[in-house]
Each structure stands twice: as C-alpha cells, then as structure tokens.
C-alpha cells in the first residue's frame, strides 16, 4: 500500500519540493498549509507519517505535535519535525513531546526520504501480520485490507477504519458521537450524520459478501458490529 505522508508546512515552495520528492519515492503526499488543514486531512484518512514544520501560522508545530501525541487516534502516527537552524533547544522540547525525529532546514530531499523510511521502519516493526477474524470477515491490519471468505472487500479509507474499529470492538453499541471520536478523532469537526453516510457505504461494500448484517443499527442508540444472530 502506498504510504500517505502529511506535509504540514506553510511555505509553498518547500511543500511542493517535498511533494515532488515523495511522489518520486512512490509515496502519497498530502500537502497542508497549517494545523487546521492537517486536521481536515486526518479526518479524511489517517496518514502513515506526518512531516510537521516548526514555525507555522496559527497553532505552532510544537503545539500541534503535542496535540497529535495526546489523541488516541493519532498518537501512534510518527511525526518528523522540520526545524530551522539554531532551534536546538526547541528540538529537545520536540523530542520530549514525543516527536520521532527532526530534520534541519535546509535539507536534501534525499536525506528527508531516508529519514522517513527509517522512522517508519522503527514505528511499525510488527505492522504486518496482525489479523483479526470476526464471522466471515478477516482484517489484515498490516496490509490495510479486509477479506470475506478469501475475497477482497473493496473499502474506502474511512470505511476501512470504521470496519477495523468495529471488528476490534464487536458486540458493543456505539453512539454516533463515540464513533466520531474513535474513528475520526475528537479534534475533527464533522456532523454526526457523516457517520450514517459511511455506515451506508460500509454496508454496501459488505453486501456482495453477505456480511452487511454484521453492521447493525440500534434504534435510538447507535451502531453495533455483531456476528451473532
Ligand atoms: Ca514555516
């Protein structure tokens, strides 16, 4: 699967340069000009790694790194800070915050790509191989794929995350608000009916595999994943 890399950087030239280098390294760049834009992008799909500029307008890179490392949804995502020369003290604070590495500007894109690969190797030593089974469904968390009786279930990124959450938390009812917090993250401001839209899409993806009934509506309460009849 293509690695999705969030670039949070207000300087367009740097954003473009990094995007270009990532694409050439067969990674998917998601350019964002500030923390707010990054939060929106995270709401769309979780990135595999975040490149975070130290000096950002609005919420600073440090503040945002702290926030990412506090949130259940994002705390495992590796963060590489992009700092300017002479910010040594800041870097120490950054590493305290839980950021995984830092790269000093100006950097070569070659160096940056090497750092990204090293951090991802460190962050996901056992990323492949974790398999969750529920009823006829099998979730391969390393490959980010789901299977039904051996056939691939075609899922969008949000539907994958939703199914992944359900399969690891079966037989329990979750309200729309709880699902938003767990699957989208509590920093993301989306309406509760968004949950219904993605539940519908998830059921549609499961339908050809006769597994749509696993995703159950609990009237007045929310949704439950159940393989029991
Ligand atoms: Ca900047």
mmCIF file of C-alpha atoms and ligand atoms in Angstrom:
data_model
loop_
_atom_site.group_PDB
_atom_site.id
_atom_site.type_symbol
_atom_site.label_atom_id
_atom_site.label_comp_id
_atom_site.label_asym_id
_atom_site.label_seq_id
_atom_site.Cartn_x
_atom_site.Cartn_y
_atom_site.Cartn_z
ATOM 1 C CA UNK A 1 0.000 0.000 0.000
ATOM 2 C CA UNK A 2 1.184 3.499 -0.808
ATOM 3 C CA UNK A 3 2.364 5.401 2.258
ATOM 4 C CA UNK A 4 0.333 8.516 2.880
ATOM 5 C CA UNK A 5 2.519 11.340 4.166
ATOM 6 C CA UNK A 6 1.051 14.550 5.544
ATOM 7 C CA UNK A 7 3.171 17.643 4.915
ATOM 8 C CA UNK A 8 2.257 20.461 7.315
ATOM 9 C CA UNK A 9 4.264 23.413 6.066
ATOM 10 C CA UNK A 10 3.187 26.988 5.359
ATOM 11 C CA UNK A 11 5.893 27.678 2.780
ATOM 12 C CA UNK A 12 4.569 26.613 -0.543
ATOM 13 C CA UNK A 13 7.946 26.125 -2.209
ATOM 14 C CA UNK A 14 9.011 23.658 0.478
ATOM 15 C CA UNK A 15 5.654 21.895 0.365
ATOM 16 C CA UNK A 16 5.945 21.478 -3.402
ATOM 17 C CA UNK A 17 9.526 20.292 -3.203
ATOM 18 C CA UNK A 18 8.662 17.647 -0.592
ATOM 19 C CA UNK A 19 5.537 16.560 -2.508
ATOM 20 C CA UNK A 20 7.607 16.049 -5.620
ATOM 21 C CA UNK A 21 10.238 14.010 -3.775
ATOM 22 C CA UNK A 22 7.620 11.856 -2.048
ATOM 23 C CA UNK A 23 5.851 11.086 -5.306
ATOM 24 C CA UNK A 24 9.145 10.100 -6.855
ATOM 25 C CA UNK A 25 9.684 7.734 -3.911
ATOM 26 C CA UNK A 26 6.222 6.197 -4.604
ATOM 27 C CA UNK A 27 4.627 7.804 -1.545
ATOM 28 C CA UNK A 28 1.440 9.836 -1.496
ATOM 29 C CA UNK A 29 1.946 13.448 -0.350
ATOM 30 C CA UNK A 30 -0.905 15.275 1.370
ATOM 31 C CA UNK A 31 0.131 18.957 1.481
ATOM 32 C CA UNK A 32 -1.402 21.134 4.229
ATOM 33 C CA UNK A 33 -0.617 24.776 4.929
ATOM 34 C CA UNK A 34 -1.425 24.715 8.652
ATOM 35 C CA UNK A 35 -2.651 22.590 11.565
ATOM 36 C CA UNK A 36 -6.282 23.214 10.704
ATOM 37 C CA UNK A 37 -5.857 21.897 7.178
ATOM 38 C CA UNK A 38 -3.951 18.931 8.603
ATOM 39 C CA UNK A 39 -6.839 18.099 10.934
ATOM 40 C CA UNK A 40 -9.208 18.065 7.976
ATOM 41 C CA UNK A 41 -6.878 15.782 6.022
ATOM 42 C CA UNK A 42 -6.602 13.416 9.006
ATOM 43 C CA UNK A 43 -10.392 13.312 9.115
ATOM 44 C CA UNK A 44 -10.401 12.078 5.525
ATOM 45 C CA UNK A 45 -7.860 9.311 6.088
ATOM 46 C CA UNK A 46 -5.153 8.634 8.627
ATOM 47 C CA UNK A 47 -1.651 9.319 7.318
ATOM 48 C CA UNK A 48 1.240 6.883 7.833
ATOM 49 C CA UNK A 49 3.562 9.700 8.867
ATOM 50 C CA UNK A 50 3.417 13.455 9.475
ATOM 51 C CA UNK A 51 6.076 15.979 8.450
ATOM 52 C CA UNK A 52 5.495 18.977 10.672
ATOM 53 C CA UNK A 53 7.082 22.386 10.250
ATOM 54 C CA UNK A 54 8.184 24.031 13.487
ATOM 55 C CA UNK A 55 7.115 27.554 12.584
ATOM 56 C CA UNK A 56 3.529 27.631 11.449
ATOM 57 C CA UNK A 57 0.988 30.439 11.424
ATOM 58 C CA UNK A 58 -1.857 29.842 13.889
ATOM 59 C CA UNK A 59 -1.175 26.778 16.006
ATOM 60 C CA UNK A 60 2.603 26.224 16.222
ATOM 61 C CA UNK A 61 4.203 22.986 15.131
ATOM 62 C CA UNK A 62 5.101 22.173 18.727
ATOM 63 C CA UNK A 63 1.588 22.771 19.984
ATOM 64 C CA UNK A 64 0.189 20.654 17.187
ATOM 65 C CA UNK A 65 2.688 17.844 17.796
ATOM 66 C CA UNK A 66 1.598 17.741 21.449
ATOM 67 C CA UNK A 67 -1.994 17.542 20.389
ATOM 68 C CA UNK A 68 -1.335 14.732 17.908
ATOM 69 C CA UNK A 69 0.543 12.718 20.521
ATOM 70 C CA UNK A 70 -2.269 13.201 23.064
ATOM 71 C CA UNK A 71 -5.063 11.982 20.828
ATOM 72 C CA UNK A 72 -5.894 8.290 20.853
ATOM 73 C CA UNK A 73 -6.413 8.269 17.092
ATOM 74 C CA UNK A 74 -3.154 9.978 16.111
ATOM 75 C CA UNK A 75 -0.699 9.227 18.921
ATOM 76 C CA UNK A 76 0.845 6.261 17.090
ATOM 77 C CA UNK A 77 1.468 8.191 13.879
ATOM 78 C CA UNK A 78 5.177 9.020 13.567
ATOM 79 C CA UNK A 79 5.970 12.748 13.433
ATOM 80 C CA UNK A 80 9.114 14.259 11.921
ATOM 81 C CA UNK A 81 9.626 17.939 12.752
ATOM 82 C CA UNK A 82 11.134 20.278 10.189
ATOM 83 C CA UNK A 83 13.166 22.870 12.079
ATOM 84 C CA UNK A 84 15.326 25.823 11.151
ATOM 85 C CA UNK A 85 18.971 26.014 12.115
ATOM 86 C CA UNK A 86 19.598 27.342 15.621
ATOM 87 C CA UNK A 87 16.491 25.886 17.199
ATOM 88 C CA UNK A 88 18.436 23.323 19.236
ATOM 89 C CA UNK A 89 16.509 23.978 22.439
ATOM 90 C CA UNK A 90 13.288 23.674 20.567
ATOM 91 C CA UNK A 91 14.406 20.356 19.178
ATOM 92 C CA UNK A 92 14.928 18.990 22.645
ATOM 93 C CA UNK A 93 11.430 20.106 23.562
ATOM 94 C CA UNK A 94 10.205 18.496 20.375
ATOM 95 C CA UNK A 95 11.696 15.137 21.226
ATOM 96 C CA UNK A 96 10.200 15.430 24.714
ATOM 97 C CA UNK A 97 6.844 15.954 23.106
ATOM 98 C CA UNK A 98 7.112 12.522 21.571
ATOM 99 C CA UNK A 99 8.063 13.504 18.030
ATOM 100 C CA UNK A 100 10.038 10.741 16.383
ATOM 101 C CA UNK A 101 12.766 12.685 14.626
ATOM 102 C CA UNK A 102 13.647 16.102 13.283
ATOM 103 C CA UNK A 103 15.270 17.321 10.103
ATOM 104 C CA UNK A 104 17.074 20.657 9.968
ATOM 105 C CA UNK A 105 16.388 23.071 7.117
ATOM 106 C CA UNK A 106 17.764 23.315 4.551
ATOM 107 C CA UNK A 107 17.747 19.572 3.956
ATOM 108 C CA UNK A 108 18.143 17.500 0.830
ATOM 109 C CA UNK A 109 15.054 15.585 -0.231
ATOM 110 C CA UNK A 110 17.224 12.504 -0.379
ATOM 111 C CA UNK A 111 18.057 12.881 3.312
ATOM 112 C CA UNK A 112 14.404 13.514 4.135
ATOM 113 C CA UNK A 113 13.202 10.379 2.333
ATOM 114 C CA UNK A 114 15.867 8.315 4.117
ATOM 115 C CA UNK A 115 14.681 9.676 7.492
ATOM 116 C CA UNK A 116 11.050 8.974 6.645
ATOM 117 C CA UNK A 117 11.858 5.369 5.778
ATOM 118 C CA UNK A 118 13.938 4.902 8.932
ATOM 119 C CA UNK A 119 11.219 6.337 11.187
ATOM 120 C CA UNK A 120 8.548 4.188 9.573
ATOM 121 C CA UNK A 121 10.617 1.055 9.982
ATOM 122 C CA UNK A 122 11.076 1.914 13.652
ATOM 123 C CA UNK A 123 7.436 2.785 14.189
ATOM 124 C CA UNK A 124 5.976 -0.324 12.548
ATOM 125 C CA UNK A 125 8.232 -3.254 13.335
ATOM 126 C CA UNK A 126 5.275 -5.603 13.519
ATOM 127 C CA UNK A 127 2.918 -3.737 11.239
ATOM 128 C CA UNK A 128 2.311 -6.730 9.064
ATOM 129 C CA UNK A 129 0.757 -9.901 10.163
ATOM 130 C CA UNK A 130 -1.844 -8.772 12.679
ATOM 131 C CA UNK A 131 -5.027 -10.485 11.647
ATOM 132 C CA UNK A 132 -8.458 -10.080 13.207
ATOM 133 C CA UNK A 133 -11.283 -12.523 12.458
ATOM 134 C CA UNK A 134 -14.979 -11.925 13.043
ATOM 135 C CA UNK A 135 -17.577 -14.177 11.453
ATOM 136 C CA UNK A 136 -16.795 -14.481 7.739
ATOM 137 C CA UNK A 137 -14.571 -11.403 7.792
ATOM 138 C CA UNK A 138 -10.814 -11.249 8.137
ATOM 139 C CA UNK A 139 -8.973 -7.992 8.673
ATOM 140 C CA UNK A 140 -5.295 -7.747 7.790
ATOM 141 C CA UNK A 141 -4.155 -4.647 9.670
ATOM 142 C CA UNK A 142 -0.673 -4.753 8.161
ATOM 143 C CA UNK A 143 -1.966 -4.717 4.613
ATOM 144 C CA UNK A 144 -4.954 -2.456 5.487
ATOM 145 C CA UNK A 145 -7.256 -4.893 3.752
ATOM 146 C CA UNK A 146 -10.341 -6.893 4.581
ATOM 147 C CA UNK A 147 -11.397 -10.233 3.195
ATOM 148 C CA UNK A 148 -14.633 -12.200 3.208
ATOM 149 C CA UNK A 149 -14.188 -15.932 2.666
ATOM 150 C CA UNK A 150 -10.956 -15.192 0.845
ATOM 151 C CA UNK A 151 -12.364 -12.451 -1.416
ATOM 152 C CA UNK A 152 -11.119 -8.895 -1.050
ATOM 153 C CA UNK A 153 -13.690 -6.466 0.331
ATOM 154 C CA UNK A 154 -13.384 -3.167 -1.550
ATOM 155 C CA UNK A 155 -13.385 -0.349 1.010
ATOM 156 C CA UNK A 156 -12.712 3.392 1.065
ATOM 157 C CA UNK A 157 -10.236 4.621 3.713
ATOM 158 C CA UNK A 158 -12.923 5.746 6.156
ATOM 159 C CA UNK A 159 -14.914 2.531 5.688
ATOM 160 C CA UNK A 160 -11.741 0.553 6.348
ATOM 161 C CA UNK A 161 -11.160 2.417 9.612
ATOM 162 C CA UNK A 162 -14.781 2.005 10.601
ATOM 163 C CA UNK A 163 -14.714 -1.723 9.900
ATOM 164 C CA UNK A 164 -11.382 -2.058 11.661
ATOM 165 C CA UNK A 165 -12.793 -0.344 14.762
ATOM 166 C CA UNK A 166 -15.932 -2.491 14.690
ATOM 167 C CA UNK A 167 -14.041 -5.749 14.251
ATOM 168 C CA UNK A 168 -11.782 -4.978 17.187
ATOM 169 C CA UNK A 169 -14.752 -3.815 19.320
ATOM 170 C CA UNK A 170 -17.561 -6.228 18.481
ATOM 171 C CA UNK A 171 -20.850 -6.822 20.277
ATOM 172 C CA UNK A 172 -20.982 -3.345 21.773
ATOM 173 C CA UNK A 173 -23.212 -0.418 20.920
ATOM 174 C CA UNK A 174 -21.525 2.861 19.980
ATOM 175 C CA UNK A 175 -23.312 6.160 19.571
ATOM 176 C CA UNK A 176 -22.564 8.303 16.512
ATOM 177 C CA UNK A 177 -20.595 10.664 18.759
ATOM 178 C CA UNK A 178 -18.481 7.812 20.116
ATOM 179 C CA UNK A 179 -17.791 6.522 16.618
ATOM 180 C CA UNK A 180 -16.763 10.013 15.536
ATOM 181 C CA UNK A 181 -14.302 10.207 18.436
ATOM 182 C CA UNK A 182 -12.915 6.726 17.863
ATOM 183 C CA UNK A 183 -12.772 6.592 14.095
ATOM 184 C CA UNK A 184 -12.494 10.231 13.025
ATOM 185 C CA UNK A 185 -10.848 11.640 16.165
ATOM 186 C CA UNK A 186 -12.247 14.133 18.645
ATOM 187 C CA UNK A 187 -10.349 17.026 17.059
ATOM 188 C CA UNK A 188 -12.234 16.627 13.848
ATOM 189 C CA UNK A 189 -15.419 18.592 13.440
ATOM 190 C CA UNK A 190 -17.793 16.614 11.322
ATOM 191 C CA UNK A 191 -21.524 16.213 11.697
ATOM 192 C CA UNK A 192 -22.966 13.076 13.208
ATOM 193 C CA UNK A 193 -24.856 12.259 10.048
ATOM 194 C CA UNK A 194 -21.457 11.742 8.373
ATOM 195 C CA UNK A 195 -21.328 8.525 10.404
ATOM 196 C CA UNK A 196 -24.576 7.368 8.782
ATOM 197 C CA UNK A 197 -23.184 8.067 5.321
ATOM 198 C CA UNK A 198 -20.108 5.928 5.950
ATOM 199 C CA UNK A 199 -22.113 3.183 7.653
ATOM 200 C CA UNK A 200 -24.226 3.014 4.487
ATOM 201 C CA UNK A 201 -21.107 2.780 2.326
ATOM 202 C CA UNK A 202 -19.617 0.126 4.575
ATOM 203 C CA UNK A 203 -22.774 -1.987 4.347
ATOM 204 C CA UNK A 204 -22.749 -1.583 0.584
ATOM 205 C CA UNK A 205 -19.168 -2.871 0.467
ATOM 206 C CA UNK A 206 -20.089 -5.826 2.668
ATOM 207 C CA UNK A 207 -23.310 -6.652 0.810
ATOM 208 C CA UNK A 208 -21.739 -8.647 -2.067
ATOM 209 C CA UNK A 209 -20.102 -10.811 0.611
ATOM 210 C CA UNK A 210 -23.374 -11.358 2.526
ATOM 211 C CA UNK A 211 -21.867 -9.600 5.550
ATOM 212 C CA UNK A 212 -23.822 -6.322 5.653
ATOM 213 C CA UNK A 213 -25.983 -7.665 8.505
ATOM 214 C CA UNK A 214 -22.947 -7.578 10.825
ATOM 215 C CA UNK A 215 -23.312 -3.800 10.945
ATOM 216 C CA UNK A 216 -26.465 -3.319 12.977
ATOM 217 C CA UNK A 217 -28.490 -0.222 13.720
ATOM 218 C CA UNK A 218 -29.562 0.008 17.340
ATOM 219 C CA UNK A 219 -32.550 2.299 17.392
ATOM 220 C CA UNK A 220 -32.068 5.403 19.481
ATOM 221 C CA UNK A 221 -28.543 4.353 20.484
ATOM 222 C CA UNK A 222 -26.228 3.975 17.513
ATOM 223 C CA UNK A 223 -24.496 1.069 15.832
ATOM 224 C CA UNK A 224 -23.131 -2.303 16.784
ATOM 225 C CA UNK A 225 -20.958 -4.836 14.987
ATOM 226 C CA UNK A 226 -22.191 -8.317 15.711
ATOM 227 C CA UNK A 227 -21.639 -11.712 14.139
ATOM 228 C CA UNK A 228 -24.203 -13.299 16.473
ATOM 229 C CA UNK A 229 -27.710 -13.884 15.183
HETATM 230 CA CA1 LIG B 1 7.201 27.764 8.406
#
